[in-house]
PDB file of C-alpha atoms in Angstrom:
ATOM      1  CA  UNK U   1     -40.729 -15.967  14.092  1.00 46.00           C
ATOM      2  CA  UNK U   2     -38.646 -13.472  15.871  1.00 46.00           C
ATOM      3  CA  UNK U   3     -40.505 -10.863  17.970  1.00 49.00           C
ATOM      4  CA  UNK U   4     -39.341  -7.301  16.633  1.00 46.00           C
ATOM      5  CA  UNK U   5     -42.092  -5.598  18.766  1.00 51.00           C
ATOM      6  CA  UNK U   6     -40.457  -2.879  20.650  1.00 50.00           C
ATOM      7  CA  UNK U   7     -39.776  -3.500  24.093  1.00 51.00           C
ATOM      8  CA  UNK U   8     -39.139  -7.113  23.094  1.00 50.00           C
ATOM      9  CA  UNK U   9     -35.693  -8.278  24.743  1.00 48.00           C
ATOM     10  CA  UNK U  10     -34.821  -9.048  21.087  1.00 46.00           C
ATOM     11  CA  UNK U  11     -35.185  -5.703  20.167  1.00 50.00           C
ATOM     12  CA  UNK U  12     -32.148  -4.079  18.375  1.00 45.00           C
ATOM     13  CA  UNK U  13     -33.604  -0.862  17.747  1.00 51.00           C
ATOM     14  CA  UNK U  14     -32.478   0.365  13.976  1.00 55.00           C
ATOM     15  CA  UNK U  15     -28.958  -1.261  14.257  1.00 58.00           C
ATOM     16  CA  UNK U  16     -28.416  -5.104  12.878  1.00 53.00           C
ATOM     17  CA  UNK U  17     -25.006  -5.621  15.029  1.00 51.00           C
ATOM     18  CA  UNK U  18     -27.247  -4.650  18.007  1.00 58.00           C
ATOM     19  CA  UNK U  19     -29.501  -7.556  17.253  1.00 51.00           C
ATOM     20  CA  UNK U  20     -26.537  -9.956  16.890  1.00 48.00           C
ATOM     21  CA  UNK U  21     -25.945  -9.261  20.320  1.00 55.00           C
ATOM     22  CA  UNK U  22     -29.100 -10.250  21.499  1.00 58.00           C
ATOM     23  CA  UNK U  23     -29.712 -13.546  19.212  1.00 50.00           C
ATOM     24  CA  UNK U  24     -27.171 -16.186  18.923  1.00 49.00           C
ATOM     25  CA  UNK U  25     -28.264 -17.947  15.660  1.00 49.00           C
ATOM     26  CA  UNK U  26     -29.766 -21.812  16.311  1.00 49.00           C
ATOM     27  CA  UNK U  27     -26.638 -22.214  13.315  1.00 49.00           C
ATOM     28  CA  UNK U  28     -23.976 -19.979  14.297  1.00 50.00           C
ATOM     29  CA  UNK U  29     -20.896 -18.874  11.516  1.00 50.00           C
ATOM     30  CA  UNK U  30     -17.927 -20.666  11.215  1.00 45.00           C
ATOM     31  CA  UNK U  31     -15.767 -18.248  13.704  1.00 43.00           C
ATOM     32  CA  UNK U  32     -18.738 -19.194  16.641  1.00 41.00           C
ATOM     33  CA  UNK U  33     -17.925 -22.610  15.734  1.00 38.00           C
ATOM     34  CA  UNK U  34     -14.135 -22.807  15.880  1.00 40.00           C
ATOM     35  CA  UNK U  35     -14.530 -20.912  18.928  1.00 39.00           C
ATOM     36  CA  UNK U  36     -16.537 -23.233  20.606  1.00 41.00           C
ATOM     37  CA  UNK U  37     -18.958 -20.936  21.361  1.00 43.00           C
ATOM     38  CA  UNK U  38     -16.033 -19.275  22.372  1.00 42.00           C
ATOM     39  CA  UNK U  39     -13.782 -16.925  22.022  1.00 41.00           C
ATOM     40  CA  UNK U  40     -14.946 -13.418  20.637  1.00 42.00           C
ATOM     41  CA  UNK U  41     -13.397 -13.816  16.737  1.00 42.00           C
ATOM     42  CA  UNK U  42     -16.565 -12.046  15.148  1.00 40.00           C
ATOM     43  CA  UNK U  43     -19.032  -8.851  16.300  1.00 40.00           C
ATOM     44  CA  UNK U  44     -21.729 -10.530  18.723  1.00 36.00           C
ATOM     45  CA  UNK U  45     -20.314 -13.629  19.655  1.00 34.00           C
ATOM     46  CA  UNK U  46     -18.120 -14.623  22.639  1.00 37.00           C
ATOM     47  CA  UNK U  47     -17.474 -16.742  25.069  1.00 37.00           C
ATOM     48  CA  UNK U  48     -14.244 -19.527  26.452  1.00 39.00           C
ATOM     49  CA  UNK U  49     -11.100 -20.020  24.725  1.00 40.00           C
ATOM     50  CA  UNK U  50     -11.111 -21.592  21.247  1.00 43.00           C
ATOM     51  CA  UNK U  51     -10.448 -25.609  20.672  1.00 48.00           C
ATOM     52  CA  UNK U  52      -8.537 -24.915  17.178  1.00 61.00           C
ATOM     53  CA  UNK U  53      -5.937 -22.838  17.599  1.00 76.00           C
ATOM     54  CA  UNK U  54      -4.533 -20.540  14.662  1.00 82.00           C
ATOM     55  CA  UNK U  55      -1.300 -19.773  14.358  1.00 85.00           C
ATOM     56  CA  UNK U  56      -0.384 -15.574  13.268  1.00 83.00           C
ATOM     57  CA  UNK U  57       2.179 -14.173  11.169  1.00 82.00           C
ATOM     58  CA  UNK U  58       3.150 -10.988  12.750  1.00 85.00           C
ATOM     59  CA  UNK U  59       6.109  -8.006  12.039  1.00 94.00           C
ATOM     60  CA  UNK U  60       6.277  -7.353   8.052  1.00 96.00           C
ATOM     61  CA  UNK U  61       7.675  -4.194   6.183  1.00 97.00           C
ATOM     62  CA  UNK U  62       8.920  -2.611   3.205  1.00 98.00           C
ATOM     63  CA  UNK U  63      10.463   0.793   2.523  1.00 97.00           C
ATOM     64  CA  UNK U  64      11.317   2.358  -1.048  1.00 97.00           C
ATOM     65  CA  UNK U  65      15.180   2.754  -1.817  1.00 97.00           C
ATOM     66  CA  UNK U  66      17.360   4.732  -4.733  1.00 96.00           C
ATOM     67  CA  UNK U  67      17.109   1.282  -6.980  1.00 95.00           C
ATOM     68  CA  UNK U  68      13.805  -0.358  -5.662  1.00 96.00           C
ATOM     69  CA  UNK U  69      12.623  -2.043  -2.366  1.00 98.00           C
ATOM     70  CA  UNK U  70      13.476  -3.658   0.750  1.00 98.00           C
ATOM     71  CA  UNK U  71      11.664  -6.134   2.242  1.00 98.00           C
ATOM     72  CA  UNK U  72      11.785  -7.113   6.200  1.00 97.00           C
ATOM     73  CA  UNK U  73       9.937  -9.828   8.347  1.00 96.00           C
ATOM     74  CA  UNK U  74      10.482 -11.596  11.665  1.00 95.00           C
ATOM     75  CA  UNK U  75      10.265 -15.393  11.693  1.00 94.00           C
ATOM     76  CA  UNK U  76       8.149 -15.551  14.618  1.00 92.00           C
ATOM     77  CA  UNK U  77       4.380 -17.057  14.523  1.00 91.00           C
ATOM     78  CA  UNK U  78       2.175 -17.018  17.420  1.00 88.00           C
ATOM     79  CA  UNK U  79      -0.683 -18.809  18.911  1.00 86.00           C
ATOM     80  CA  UNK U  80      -2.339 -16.478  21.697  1.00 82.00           C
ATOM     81  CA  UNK U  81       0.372 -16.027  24.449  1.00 83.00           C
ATOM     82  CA  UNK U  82       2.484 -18.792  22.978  1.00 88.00           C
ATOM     83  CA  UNK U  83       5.316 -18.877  20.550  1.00 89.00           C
ATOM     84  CA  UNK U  84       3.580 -21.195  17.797  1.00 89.00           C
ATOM     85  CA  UNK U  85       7.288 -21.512  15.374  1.00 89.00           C
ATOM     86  CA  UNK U  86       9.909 -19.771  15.608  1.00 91.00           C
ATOM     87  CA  UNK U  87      11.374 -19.716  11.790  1.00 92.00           C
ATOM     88  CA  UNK U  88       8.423 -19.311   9.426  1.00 92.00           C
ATOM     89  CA  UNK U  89       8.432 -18.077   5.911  1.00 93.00           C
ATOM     90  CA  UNK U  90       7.006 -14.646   5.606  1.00 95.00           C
ATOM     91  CA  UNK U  91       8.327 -13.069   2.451  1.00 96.00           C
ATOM     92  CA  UNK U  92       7.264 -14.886  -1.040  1.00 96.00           C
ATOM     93  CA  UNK U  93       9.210 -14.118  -3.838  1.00 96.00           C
ATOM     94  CA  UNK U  94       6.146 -13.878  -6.472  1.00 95.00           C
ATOM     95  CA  UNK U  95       8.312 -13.822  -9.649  1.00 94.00           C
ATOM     96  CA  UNK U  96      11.372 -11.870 -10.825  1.00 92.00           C
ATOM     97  CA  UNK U  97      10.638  -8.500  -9.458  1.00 94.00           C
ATOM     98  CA  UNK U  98       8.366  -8.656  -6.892  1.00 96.00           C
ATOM     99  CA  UNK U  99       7.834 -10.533  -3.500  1.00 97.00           C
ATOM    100  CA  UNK U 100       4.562 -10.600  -1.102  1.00 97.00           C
ATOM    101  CA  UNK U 101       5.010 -10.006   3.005  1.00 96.00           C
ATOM    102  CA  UNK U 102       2.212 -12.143   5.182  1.00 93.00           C
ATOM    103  CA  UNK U 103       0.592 -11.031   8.348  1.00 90.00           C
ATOM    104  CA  UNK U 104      -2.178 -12.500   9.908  1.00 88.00           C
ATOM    105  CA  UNK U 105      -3.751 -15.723   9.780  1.00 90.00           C
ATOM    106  CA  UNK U 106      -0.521 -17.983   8.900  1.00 90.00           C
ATOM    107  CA  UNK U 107      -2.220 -20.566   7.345  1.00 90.00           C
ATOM    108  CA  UNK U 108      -4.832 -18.673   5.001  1.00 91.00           C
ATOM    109  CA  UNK U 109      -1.880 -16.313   4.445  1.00 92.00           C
ATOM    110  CA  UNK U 110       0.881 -18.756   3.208  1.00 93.00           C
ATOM    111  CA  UNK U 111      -1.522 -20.595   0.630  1.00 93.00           C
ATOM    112  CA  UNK U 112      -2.560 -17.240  -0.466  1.00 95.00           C
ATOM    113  CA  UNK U 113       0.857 -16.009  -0.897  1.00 94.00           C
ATOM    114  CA  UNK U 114       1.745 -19.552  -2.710  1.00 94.00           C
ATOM    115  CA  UNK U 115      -1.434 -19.265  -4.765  1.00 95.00           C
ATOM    116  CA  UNK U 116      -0.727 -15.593  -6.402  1.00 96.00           C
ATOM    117  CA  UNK U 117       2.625 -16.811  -7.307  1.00 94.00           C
ATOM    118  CA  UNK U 118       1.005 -19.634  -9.235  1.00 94.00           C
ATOM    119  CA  UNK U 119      -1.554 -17.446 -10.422  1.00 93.00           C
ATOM    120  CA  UNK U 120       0.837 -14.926 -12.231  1.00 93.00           C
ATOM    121  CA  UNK U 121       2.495 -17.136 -13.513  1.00 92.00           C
ATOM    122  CA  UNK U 122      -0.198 -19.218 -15.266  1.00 92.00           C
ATOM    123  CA  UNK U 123      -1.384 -16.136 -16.415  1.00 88.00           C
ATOM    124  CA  UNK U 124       1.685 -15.408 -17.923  1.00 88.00           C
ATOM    125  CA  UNK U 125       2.039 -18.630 -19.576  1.00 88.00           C
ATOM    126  CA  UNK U 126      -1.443 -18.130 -21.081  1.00 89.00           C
ATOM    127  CA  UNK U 127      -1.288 -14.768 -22.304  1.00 86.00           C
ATOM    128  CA  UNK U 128       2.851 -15.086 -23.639  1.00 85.00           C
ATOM    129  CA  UNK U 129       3.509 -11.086 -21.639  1.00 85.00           C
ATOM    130  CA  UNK U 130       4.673 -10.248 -18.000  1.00 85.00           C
ATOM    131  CA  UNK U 131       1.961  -8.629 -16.540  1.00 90.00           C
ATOM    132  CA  UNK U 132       2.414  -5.119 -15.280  1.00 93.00           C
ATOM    133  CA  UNK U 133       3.654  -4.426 -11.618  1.00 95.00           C
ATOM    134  CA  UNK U 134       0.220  -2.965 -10.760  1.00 95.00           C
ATOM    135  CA  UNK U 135      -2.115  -5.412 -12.699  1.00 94.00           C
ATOM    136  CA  UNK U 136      -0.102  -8.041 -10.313  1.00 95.00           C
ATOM    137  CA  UNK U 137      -1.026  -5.521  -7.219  1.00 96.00           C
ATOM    138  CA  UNK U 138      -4.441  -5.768  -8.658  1.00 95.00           C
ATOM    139  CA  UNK U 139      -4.675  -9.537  -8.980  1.00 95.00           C
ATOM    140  CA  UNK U 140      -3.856  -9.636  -4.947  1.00 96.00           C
ATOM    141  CA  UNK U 141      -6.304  -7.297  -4.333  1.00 95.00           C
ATOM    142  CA  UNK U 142      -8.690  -9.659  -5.715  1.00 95.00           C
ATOM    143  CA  UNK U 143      -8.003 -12.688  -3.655  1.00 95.00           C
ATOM    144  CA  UNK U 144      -7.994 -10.683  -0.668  1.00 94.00           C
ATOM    145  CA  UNK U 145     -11.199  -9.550  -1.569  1.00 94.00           C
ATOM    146  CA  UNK U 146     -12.323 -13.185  -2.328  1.00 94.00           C
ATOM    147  CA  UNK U 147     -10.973 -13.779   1.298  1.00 92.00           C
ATOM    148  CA  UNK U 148     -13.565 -11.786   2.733  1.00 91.00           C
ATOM    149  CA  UNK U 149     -15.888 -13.817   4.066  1.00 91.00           C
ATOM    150  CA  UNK U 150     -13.060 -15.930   6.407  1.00 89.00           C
ATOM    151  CA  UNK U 151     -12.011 -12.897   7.478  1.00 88.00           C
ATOM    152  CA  UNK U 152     -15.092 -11.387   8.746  1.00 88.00           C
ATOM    153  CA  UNK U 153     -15.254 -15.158  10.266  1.00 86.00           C
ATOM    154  CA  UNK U 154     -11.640 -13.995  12.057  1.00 84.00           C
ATOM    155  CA  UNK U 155      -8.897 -15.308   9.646  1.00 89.00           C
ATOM    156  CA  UNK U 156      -7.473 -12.419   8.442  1.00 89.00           C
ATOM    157  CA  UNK U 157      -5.003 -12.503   5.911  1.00 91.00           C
ATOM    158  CA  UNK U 158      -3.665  -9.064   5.308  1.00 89.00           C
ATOM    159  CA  UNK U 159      -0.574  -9.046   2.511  1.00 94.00           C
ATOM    160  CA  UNK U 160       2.291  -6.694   1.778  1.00 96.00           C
ATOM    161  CA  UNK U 161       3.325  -6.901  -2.114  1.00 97.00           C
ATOM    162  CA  UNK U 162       6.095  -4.451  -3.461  1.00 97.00           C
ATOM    163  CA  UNK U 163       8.227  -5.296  -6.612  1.00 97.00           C
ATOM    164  CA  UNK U 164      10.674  -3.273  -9.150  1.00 97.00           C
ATOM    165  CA  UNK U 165       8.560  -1.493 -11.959  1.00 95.00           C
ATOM    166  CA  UNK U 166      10.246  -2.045 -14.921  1.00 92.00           C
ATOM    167  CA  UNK U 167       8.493   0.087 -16.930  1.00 91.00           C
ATOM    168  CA  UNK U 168       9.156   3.482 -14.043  1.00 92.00           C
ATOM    169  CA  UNK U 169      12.471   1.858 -13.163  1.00 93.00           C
ATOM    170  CA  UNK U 170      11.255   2.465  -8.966  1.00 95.00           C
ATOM    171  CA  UNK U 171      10.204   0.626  -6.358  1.00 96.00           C
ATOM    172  CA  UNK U 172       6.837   0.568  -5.121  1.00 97.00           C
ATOM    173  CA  UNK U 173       4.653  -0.787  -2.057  1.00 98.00           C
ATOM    174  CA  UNK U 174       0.888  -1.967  -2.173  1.00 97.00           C
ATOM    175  CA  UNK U 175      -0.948  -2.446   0.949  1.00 96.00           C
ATOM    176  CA  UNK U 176      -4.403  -3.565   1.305  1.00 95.00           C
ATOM    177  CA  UNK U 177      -7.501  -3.888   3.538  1.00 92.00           C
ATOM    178  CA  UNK U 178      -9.346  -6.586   4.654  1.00 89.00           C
ATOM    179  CA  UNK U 179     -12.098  -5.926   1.864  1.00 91.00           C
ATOM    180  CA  UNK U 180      -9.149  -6.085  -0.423  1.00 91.00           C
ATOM    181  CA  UNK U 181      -8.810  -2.051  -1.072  1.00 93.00           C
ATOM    182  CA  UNK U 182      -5.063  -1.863  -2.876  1.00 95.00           C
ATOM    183  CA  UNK U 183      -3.392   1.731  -1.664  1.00 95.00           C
ATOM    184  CA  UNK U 184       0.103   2.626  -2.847  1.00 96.00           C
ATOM    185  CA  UNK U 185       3.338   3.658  -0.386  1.00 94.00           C
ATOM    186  CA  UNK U 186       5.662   6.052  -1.815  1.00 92.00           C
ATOM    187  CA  UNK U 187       7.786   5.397   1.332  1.00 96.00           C
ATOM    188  CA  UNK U 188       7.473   2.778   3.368  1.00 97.00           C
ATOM    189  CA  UNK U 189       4.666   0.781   5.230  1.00 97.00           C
ATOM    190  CA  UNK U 190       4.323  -2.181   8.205  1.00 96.00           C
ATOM    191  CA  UNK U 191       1.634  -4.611   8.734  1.00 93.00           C
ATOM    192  CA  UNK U 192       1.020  -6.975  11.770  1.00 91.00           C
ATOM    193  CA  UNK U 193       0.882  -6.856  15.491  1.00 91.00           C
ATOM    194  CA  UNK U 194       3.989  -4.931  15.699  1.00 93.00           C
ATOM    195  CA  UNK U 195       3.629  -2.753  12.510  1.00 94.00           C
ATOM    196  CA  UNK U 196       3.041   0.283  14.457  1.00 94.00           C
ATOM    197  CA  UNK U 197       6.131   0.093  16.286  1.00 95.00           C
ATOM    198  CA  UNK U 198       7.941  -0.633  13.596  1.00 96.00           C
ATOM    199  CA  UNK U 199       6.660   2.351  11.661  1.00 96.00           C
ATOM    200  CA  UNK U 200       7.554   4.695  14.043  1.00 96.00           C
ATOM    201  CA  UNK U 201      10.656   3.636  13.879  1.00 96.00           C
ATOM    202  CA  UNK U 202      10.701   4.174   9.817  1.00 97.00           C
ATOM    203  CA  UNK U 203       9.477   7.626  10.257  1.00 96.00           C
ATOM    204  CA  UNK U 204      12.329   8.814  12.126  1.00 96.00           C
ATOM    205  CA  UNK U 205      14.708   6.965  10.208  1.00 96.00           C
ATOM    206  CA  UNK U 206      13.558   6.965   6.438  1.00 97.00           C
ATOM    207  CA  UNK U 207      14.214   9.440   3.828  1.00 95.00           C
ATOM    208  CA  UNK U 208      14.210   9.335   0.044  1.00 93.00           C
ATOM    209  CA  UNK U 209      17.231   8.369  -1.782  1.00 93.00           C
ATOM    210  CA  UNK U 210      18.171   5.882   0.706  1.00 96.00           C
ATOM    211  CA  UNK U 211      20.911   3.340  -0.463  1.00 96.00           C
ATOM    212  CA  UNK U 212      20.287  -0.102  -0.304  1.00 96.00           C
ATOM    213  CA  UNK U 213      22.976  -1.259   2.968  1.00 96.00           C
ATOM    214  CA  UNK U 214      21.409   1.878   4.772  1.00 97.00           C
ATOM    215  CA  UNK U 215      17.413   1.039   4.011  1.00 97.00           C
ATOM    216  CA  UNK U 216      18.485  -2.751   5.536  1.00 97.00           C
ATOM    217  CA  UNK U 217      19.607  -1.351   8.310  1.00 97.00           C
ATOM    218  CA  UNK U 218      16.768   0.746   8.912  1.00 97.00           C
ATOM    219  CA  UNK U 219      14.896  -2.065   8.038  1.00 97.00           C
ATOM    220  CA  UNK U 220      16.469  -4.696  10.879  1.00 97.00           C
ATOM    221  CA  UNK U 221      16.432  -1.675  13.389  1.00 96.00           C
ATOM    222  CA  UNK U 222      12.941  -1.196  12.822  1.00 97.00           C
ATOM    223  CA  UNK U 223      12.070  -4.834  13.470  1.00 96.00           C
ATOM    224  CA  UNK U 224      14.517  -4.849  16.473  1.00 95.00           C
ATOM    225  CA  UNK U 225      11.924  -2.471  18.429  1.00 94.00           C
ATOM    226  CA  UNK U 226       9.085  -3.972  17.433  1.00 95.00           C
ATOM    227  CA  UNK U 227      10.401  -7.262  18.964  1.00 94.00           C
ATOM    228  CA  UNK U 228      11.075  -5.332  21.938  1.00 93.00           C
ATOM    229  CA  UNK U 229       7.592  -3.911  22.513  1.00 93.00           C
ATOM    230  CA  UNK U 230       5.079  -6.452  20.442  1.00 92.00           C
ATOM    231  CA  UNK U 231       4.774  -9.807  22.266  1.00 89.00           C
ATOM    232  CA  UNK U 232       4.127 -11.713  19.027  1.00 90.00           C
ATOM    233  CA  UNK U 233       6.772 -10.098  17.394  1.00 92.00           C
ATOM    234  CA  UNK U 234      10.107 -12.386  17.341  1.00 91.00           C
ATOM    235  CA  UNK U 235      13.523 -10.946  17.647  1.00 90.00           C
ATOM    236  CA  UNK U 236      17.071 -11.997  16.842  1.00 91.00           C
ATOM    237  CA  UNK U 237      17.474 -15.336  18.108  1.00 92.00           C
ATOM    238  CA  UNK U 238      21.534 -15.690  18.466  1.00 91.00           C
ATOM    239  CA  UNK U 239      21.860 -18.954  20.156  1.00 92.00           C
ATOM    240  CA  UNK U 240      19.089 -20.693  17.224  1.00 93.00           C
ATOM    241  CA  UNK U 241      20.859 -18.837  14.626  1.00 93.00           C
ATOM    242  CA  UNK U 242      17.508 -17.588  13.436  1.00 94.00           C
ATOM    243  CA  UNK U 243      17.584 -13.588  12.235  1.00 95.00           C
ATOM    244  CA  UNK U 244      14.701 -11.954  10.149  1.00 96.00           C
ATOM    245  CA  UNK U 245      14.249 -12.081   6.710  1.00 96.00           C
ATOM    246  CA  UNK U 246      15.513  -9.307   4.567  1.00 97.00           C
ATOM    247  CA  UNK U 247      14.653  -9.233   0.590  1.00 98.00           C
ATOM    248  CA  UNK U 248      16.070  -6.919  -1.370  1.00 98.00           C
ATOM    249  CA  UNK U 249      14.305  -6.084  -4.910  1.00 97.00           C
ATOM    250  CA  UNK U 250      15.841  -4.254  -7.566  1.00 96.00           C
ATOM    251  CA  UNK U 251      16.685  -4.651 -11.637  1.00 95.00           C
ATOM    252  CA  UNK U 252      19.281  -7.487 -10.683  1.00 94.00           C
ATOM    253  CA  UNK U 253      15.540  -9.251  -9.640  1.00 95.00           C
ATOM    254  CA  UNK U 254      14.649 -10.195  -6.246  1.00 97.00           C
ATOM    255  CA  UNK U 255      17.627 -11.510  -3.530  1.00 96.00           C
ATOM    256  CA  UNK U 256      17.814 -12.745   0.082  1.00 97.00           C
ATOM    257  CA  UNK U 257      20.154 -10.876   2.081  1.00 97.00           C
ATOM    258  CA  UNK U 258      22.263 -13.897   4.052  1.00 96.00           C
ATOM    259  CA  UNK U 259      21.833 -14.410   7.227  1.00 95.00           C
ATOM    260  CA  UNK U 260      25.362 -13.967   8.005  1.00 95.00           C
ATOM    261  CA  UNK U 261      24.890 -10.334   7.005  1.00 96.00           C
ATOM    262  CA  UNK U 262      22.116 -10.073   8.670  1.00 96.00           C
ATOM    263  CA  UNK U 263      23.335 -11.333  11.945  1.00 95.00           C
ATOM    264  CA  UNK U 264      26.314  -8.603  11.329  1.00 95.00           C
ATOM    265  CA  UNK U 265      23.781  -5.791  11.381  1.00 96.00           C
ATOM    266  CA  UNK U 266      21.816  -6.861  14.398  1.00 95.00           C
ATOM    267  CA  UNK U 267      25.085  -7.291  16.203  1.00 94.00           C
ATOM    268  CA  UNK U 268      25.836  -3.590  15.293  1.00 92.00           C
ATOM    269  CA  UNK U 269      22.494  -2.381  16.021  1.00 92.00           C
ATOM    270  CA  UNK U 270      23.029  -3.596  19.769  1.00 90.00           C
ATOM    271  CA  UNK U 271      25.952  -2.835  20.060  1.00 89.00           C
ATOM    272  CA  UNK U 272      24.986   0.684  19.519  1.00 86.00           C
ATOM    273  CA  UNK U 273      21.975   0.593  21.612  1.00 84.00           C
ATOM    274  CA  UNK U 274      23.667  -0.666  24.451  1.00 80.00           C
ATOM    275  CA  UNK U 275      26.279   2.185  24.110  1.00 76.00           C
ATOM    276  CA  UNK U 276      23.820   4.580  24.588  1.00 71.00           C
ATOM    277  CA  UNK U 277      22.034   3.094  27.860  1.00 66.00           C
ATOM    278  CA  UNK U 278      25.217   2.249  29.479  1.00 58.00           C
ATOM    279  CA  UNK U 279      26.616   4.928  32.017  1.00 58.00           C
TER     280      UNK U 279
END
């Protein structure tokens, strides 16, 4: 029996998370575990650095154009102060009109990302119709949901999905929580350890209407600070020939932008830049 009397060094007053700082469980959760009794992943437990590594997905955005959606994500993955890969998938083409952006946990991410896709389209092979842009956001919203408990254990998995509506004819942009709460963008939104850079960079930048060569842009410029300031965030890498991933999703379906385009941007983007700091 635990002692609850008050006083008692095991007292937590009213508050629960208070008493998980004072007990450490004689079978602690999975995230005390793959810490080694280590590093702090959960409220109440912490300690040395973890023996299992986990690799993160970082930088991913979206922003809303005239004729649907772009799509942006470095390539970079990290593992703590290290640079875990530097060309990993981030952007998931789900089906036709819609792709999913992964930040987070890369592992728990990519198989949910891979899973959805399979998912819609099982369901759509059951049921003989294309289910609705939204009832798709909906369906994601569930398996984060379902994620919940390895995320409270520290492997976060926290999606971007935006696709063409076929039925509006526009381009929309679900985010989510961790609990798996889907909110809608009108605009644009980031997620991962640079998103807030990145965003700031989309609020001076972004306005409605935007064409599709001007929303990459804006889109590549927007990841090019975020490199700059986020650690885990991975920038242009000239001499590797490795450039973000841009997706562009419209009625035509969804498309890659090439690299070689790509590339052309980010050449122009520093080009500019460096016009600007040089005296």
């Amino acid at each position: 029996m635990i002692p609850f009397r008050e006083g008692s060094p095991l007292w937590g007053g009213s508050s629960f998370v208070e008493l998980l700082h004072r007990v450490r469980p004689e079978n602690p959760p999975l995230s005390y575990v793959l810490s080694g009794g280590g590093e702090k992943v959960s409220p109440g437990f912490s300690g040395g650095p973890s023996p299992l590594p986990v690799w993160h997905g970082t930088t991913v955005l979206a922003l809303t154009t005239r004729t649907g959606v772009v799509m942006a994500a470095d390539r970079q993955a990290s593992e703590g102060y290290q640079v875990a890969d530097r060309a990993i998938q981030k952007i998931f083409p789900v089906d036709r009109t819609s792709a999913v952006a992964i930040a987070g946990a890369a592992g728990p991410a990519i198989e949910m990302a891979r899973l959805f896709r399979v998912e819609i389209e099982h369901y759509e092979k059951l049921e003989g119709v294309a289910l609705s842009l939204l009832g798709k956001a909906n369906k994601l919203g569930q398996m984060v949901r379902d994620h919940l408990p390895l995320a409270l254990q520290g492997l976060l998995v926290v999606p971007l999905y935006a696709g063409y509506d076929t039925r509006s004819g526009t381009g929309r942009i679900f985010k989510y929580d961790a609990a798996g709460g889907r909110y809608e963008e009108d605009t644009f939104h980031s997620n991962g350890s640079g998103g807030l850079f990145a965003r700031n960079v989309l609020k001076m930048l972004y306005h409605p209407g935007m064409e599709e060569a001007e929303a990459v842009s804006t889109a590549l410029r927007a990841l090019y600070e975020a490199a700059d300031d986020d650690l885990a965030t991975g920038g242009a890498d000239f001499v590797r020939g490795i450039y973000p991933l841009v997706h562009v999703i419209d009625r035509q379906g969804v498309r890659e932008v090439p690299s070689s385009d790509v590339a052309r941007v980010l050449e122009d983007i520093s080009t500019n830049l460096k016009r600007r700091v040089t005296p």
